[in-house]
PDB file of C-alpha atoms in Angstrom:
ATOM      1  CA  UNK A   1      -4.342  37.662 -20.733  1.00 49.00           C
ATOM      2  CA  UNK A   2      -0.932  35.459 -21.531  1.00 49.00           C
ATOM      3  CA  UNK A   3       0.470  36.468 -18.209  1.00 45.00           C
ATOM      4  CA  UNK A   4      -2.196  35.941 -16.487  1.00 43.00           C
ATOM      5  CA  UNK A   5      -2.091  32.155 -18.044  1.00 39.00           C
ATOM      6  CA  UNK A   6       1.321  31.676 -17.837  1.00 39.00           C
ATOM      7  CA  UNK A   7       1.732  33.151 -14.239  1.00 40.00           C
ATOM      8  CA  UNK A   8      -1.139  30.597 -13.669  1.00 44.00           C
ATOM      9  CA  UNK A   9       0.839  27.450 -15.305  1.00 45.00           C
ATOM     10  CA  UNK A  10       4.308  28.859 -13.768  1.00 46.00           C
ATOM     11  CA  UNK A  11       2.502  28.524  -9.583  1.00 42.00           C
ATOM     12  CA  UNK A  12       0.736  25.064 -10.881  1.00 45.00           C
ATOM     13  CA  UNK A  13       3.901  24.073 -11.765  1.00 41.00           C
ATOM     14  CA  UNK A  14       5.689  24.910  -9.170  1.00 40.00           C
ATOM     15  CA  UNK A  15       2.704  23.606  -6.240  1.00 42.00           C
ATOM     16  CA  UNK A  16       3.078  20.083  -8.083  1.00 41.00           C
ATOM     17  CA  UNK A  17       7.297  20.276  -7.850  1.00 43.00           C
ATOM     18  CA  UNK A  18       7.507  20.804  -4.936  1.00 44.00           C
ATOM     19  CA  UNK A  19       4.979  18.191  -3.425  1.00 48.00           C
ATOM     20  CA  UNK A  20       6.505  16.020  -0.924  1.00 62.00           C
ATOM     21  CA  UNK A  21       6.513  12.363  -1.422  1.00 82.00           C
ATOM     22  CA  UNK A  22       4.712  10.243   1.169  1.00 92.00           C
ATOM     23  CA  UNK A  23       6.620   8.820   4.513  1.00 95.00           C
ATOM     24  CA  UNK A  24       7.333   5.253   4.767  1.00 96.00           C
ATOM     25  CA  UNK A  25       4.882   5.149   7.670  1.00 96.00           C
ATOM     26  CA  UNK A  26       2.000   6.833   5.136  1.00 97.00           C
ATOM     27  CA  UNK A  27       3.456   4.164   2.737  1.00 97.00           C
ATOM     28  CA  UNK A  28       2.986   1.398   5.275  1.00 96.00           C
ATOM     29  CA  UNK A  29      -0.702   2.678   6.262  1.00 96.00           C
ATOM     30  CA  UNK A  30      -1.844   2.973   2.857  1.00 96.00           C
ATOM     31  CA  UNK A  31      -0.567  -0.471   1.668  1.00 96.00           C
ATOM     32  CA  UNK A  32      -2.518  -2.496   4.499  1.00 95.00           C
ATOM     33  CA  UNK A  33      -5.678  -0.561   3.694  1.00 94.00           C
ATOM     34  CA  UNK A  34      -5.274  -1.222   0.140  1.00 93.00           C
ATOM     35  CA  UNK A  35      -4.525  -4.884   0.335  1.00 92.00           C
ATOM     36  CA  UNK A  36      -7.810  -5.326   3.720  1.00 91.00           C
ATOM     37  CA  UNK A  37      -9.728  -3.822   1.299  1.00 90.00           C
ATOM     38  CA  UNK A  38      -8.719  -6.161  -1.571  1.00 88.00           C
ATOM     39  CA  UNK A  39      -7.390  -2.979  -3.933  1.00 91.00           C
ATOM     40  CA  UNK A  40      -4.764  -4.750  -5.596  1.00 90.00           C
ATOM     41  CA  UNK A  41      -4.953  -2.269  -8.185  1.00 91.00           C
ATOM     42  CA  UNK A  42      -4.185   0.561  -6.214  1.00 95.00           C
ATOM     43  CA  UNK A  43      -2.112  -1.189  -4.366  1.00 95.00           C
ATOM     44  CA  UNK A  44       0.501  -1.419  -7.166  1.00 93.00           C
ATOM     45  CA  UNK A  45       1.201   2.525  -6.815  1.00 95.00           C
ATOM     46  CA  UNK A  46       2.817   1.262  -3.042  1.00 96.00           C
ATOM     47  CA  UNK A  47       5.289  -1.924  -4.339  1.00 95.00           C
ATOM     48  CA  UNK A  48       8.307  -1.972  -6.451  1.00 93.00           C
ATOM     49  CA  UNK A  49       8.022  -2.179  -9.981  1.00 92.00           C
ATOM     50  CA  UNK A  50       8.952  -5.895  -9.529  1.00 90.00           C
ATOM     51  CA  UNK A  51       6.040  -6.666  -7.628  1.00 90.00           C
ATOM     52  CA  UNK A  52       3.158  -4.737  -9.850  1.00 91.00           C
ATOM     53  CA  UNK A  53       2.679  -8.126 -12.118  1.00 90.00           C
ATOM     54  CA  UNK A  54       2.361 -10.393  -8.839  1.00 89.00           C
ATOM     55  CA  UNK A  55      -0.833  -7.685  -7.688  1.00 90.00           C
ATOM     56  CA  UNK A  56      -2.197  -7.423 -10.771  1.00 90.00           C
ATOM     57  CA  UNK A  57      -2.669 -11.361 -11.086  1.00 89.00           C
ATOM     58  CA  UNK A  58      -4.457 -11.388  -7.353  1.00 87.00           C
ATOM     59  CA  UNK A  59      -6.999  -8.448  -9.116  1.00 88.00           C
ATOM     60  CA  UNK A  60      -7.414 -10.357 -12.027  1.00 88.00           C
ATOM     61  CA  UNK A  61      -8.026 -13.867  -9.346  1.00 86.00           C
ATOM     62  CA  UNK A  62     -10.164 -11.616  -7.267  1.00 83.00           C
ATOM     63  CA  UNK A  63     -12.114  -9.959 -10.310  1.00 82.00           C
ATOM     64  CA  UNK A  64     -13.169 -13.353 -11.881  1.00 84.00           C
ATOM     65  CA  UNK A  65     -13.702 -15.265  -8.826  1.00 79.00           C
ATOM     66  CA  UNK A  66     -14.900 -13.355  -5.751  1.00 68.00           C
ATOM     67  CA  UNK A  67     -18.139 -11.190  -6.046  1.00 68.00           C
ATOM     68  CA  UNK A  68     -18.941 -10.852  -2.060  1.00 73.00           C
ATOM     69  CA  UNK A  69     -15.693 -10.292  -0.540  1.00 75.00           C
ATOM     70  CA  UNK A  70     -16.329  -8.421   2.782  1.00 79.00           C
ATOM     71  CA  UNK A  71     -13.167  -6.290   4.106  1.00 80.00           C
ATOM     72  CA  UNK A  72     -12.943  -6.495   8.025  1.00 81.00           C
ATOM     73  CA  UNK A  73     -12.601  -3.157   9.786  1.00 89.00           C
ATOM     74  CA  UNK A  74      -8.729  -2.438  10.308  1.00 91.00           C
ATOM     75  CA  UNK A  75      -6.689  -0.106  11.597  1.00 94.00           C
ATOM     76  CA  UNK A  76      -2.941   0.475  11.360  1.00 95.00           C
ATOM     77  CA  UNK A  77      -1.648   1.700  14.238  1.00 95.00           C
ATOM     78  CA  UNK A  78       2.132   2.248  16.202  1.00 96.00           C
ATOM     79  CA  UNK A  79       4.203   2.473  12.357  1.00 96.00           C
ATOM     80  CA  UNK A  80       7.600   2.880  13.226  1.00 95.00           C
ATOM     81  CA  UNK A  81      10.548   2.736  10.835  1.00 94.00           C
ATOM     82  CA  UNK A  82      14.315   2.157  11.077  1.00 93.00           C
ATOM     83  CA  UNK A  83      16.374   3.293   8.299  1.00 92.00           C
ATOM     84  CA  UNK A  84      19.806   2.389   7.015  1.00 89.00           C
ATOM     85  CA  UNK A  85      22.575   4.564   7.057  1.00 90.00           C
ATOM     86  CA  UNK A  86      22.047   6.044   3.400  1.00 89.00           C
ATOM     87  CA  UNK A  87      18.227   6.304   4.261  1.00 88.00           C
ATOM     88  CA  UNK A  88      17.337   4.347   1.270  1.00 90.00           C
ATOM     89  CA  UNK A  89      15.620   1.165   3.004  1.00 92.00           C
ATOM     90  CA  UNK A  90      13.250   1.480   5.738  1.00 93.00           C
ATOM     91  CA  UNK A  91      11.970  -1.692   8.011  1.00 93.00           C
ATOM     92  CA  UNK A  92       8.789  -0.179   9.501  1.00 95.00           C
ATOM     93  CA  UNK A  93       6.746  -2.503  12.057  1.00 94.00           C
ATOM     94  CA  UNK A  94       3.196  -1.959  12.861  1.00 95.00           C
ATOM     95  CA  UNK A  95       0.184  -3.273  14.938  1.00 95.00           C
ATOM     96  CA  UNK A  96      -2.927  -4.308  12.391  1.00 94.00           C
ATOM     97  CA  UNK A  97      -5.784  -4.107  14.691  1.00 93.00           C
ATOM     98  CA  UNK A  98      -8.764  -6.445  12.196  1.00 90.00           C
ATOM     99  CA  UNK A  99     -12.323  -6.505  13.235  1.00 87.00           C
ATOM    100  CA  UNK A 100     -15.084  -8.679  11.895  1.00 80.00           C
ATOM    101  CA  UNK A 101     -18.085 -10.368  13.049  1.00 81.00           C
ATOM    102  CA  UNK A 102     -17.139  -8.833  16.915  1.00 82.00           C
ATOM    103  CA  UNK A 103     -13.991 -10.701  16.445  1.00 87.00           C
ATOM    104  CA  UNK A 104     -11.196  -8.303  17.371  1.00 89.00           C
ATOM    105  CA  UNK A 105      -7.739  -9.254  16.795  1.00 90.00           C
ATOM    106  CA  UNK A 106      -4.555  -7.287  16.974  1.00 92.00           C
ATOM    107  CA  UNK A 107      -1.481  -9.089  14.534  1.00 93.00           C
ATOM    108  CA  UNK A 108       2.063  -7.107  14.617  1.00 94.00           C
ATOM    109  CA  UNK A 109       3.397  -6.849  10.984  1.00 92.00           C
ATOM    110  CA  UNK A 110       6.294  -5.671   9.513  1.00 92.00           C
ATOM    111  CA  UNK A 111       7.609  -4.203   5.728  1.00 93.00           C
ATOM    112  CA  UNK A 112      10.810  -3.468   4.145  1.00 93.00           C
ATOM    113  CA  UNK A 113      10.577  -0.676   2.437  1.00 94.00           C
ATOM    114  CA  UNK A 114      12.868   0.347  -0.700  1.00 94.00           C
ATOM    115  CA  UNK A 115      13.214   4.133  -1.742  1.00 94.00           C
ATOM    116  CA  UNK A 116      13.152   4.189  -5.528  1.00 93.00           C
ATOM    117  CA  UNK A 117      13.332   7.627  -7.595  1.00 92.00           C
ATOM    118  CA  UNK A 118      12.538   9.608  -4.507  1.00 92.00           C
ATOM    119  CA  UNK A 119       9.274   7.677  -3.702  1.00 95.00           C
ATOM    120  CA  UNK A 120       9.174   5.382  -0.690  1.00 96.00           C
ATOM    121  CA  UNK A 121       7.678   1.916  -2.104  1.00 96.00           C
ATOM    122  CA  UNK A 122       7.561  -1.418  -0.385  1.00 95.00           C
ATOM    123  CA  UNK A 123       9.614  -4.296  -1.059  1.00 92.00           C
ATOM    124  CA  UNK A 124       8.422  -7.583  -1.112  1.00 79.00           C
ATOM    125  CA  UNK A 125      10.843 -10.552  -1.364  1.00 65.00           C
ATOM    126  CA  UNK A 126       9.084 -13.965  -1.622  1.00 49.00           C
ATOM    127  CA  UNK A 127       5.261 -13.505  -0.959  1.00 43.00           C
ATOM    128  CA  UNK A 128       4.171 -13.444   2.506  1.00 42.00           C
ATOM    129  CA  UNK A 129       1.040 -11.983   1.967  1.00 41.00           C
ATOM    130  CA  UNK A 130      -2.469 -13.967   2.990  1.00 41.00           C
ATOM    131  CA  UNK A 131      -2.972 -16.782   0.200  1.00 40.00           C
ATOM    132  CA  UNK A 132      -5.730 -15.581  -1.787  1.00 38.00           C
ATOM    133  CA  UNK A 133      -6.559 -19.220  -2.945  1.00 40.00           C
ATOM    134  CA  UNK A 134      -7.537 -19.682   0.463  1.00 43.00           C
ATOM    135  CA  UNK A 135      -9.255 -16.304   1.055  1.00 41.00           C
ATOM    136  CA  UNK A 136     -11.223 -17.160  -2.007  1.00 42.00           C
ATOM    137  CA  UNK A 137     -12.300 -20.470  -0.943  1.00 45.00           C
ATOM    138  CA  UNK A 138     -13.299 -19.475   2.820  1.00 47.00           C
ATOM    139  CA  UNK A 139     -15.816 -16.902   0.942  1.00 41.00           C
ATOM    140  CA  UNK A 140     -17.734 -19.355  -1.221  1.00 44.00           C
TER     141      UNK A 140
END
């Protein structure tokens, strides 16, 4: 019965090692969906570390001000990335394709995104993000 448990732990182990961190284009995808969708908790797991405070004051905005935020439909679509030579910064570009109230509109976007301990994460220098103040004050 022990090797059956350790030979158990030993594969879990070794199916969590060698998991392979996510692309800067999964990055890129998964940060836009987070942030239409107003999960600026999540979205923390997708920034540098020196970013997580600046999200988790728009939750904290978002989770004492807005109770009927509606997230358009989006899609992220043509992510491509350019790396530098060490492959430790990407700049990936995208299309944001947002649809609400049969409104379609197609914005092109772009992130830098920073490499840090093996995990793609995106790198914001001063915010260029939507200004929540104003999202919040278009919704009441």
């Amino acid at each position: 019965m022990k090797k059956i448990l350790l030979f158990t732990a030993f594969v879990g182990l070794l199916c969590f090692a060698c998991k392979k961190s996510e692309t800067p284009e999964q990055v890129v995808k998964n940060y836009y969906e987070c942030y239409f969708n107003y999960d600026f908790e999540k979205i923390q797991e997708y920034v540098t570390p020196e970013k997580r405070e600046y999200y988790k004051k728009i939750q904290e905005v978002i989770n004492q001000n807005a109770t009927d935020l509606e997230s358009p439909k989006v899609e992220i679509t043509n992510i491509q990335c350019k790396y530098n030579e060490d492959s430790s910064v990407a700049i990936c570009n995208c299309d944001i394709i947002r649809e609400d109230n049969n409104n379609k509109e197609v914005e092109k976007s772009g992130l830098t995104l920073k490499r840090v301990d093996d995990k793609w994460l995106v790198d914001m220098g001063k915010e260029t993000s939507l200004d929540i103040a104003n999202l919040l004050e278009e919704e009441k």
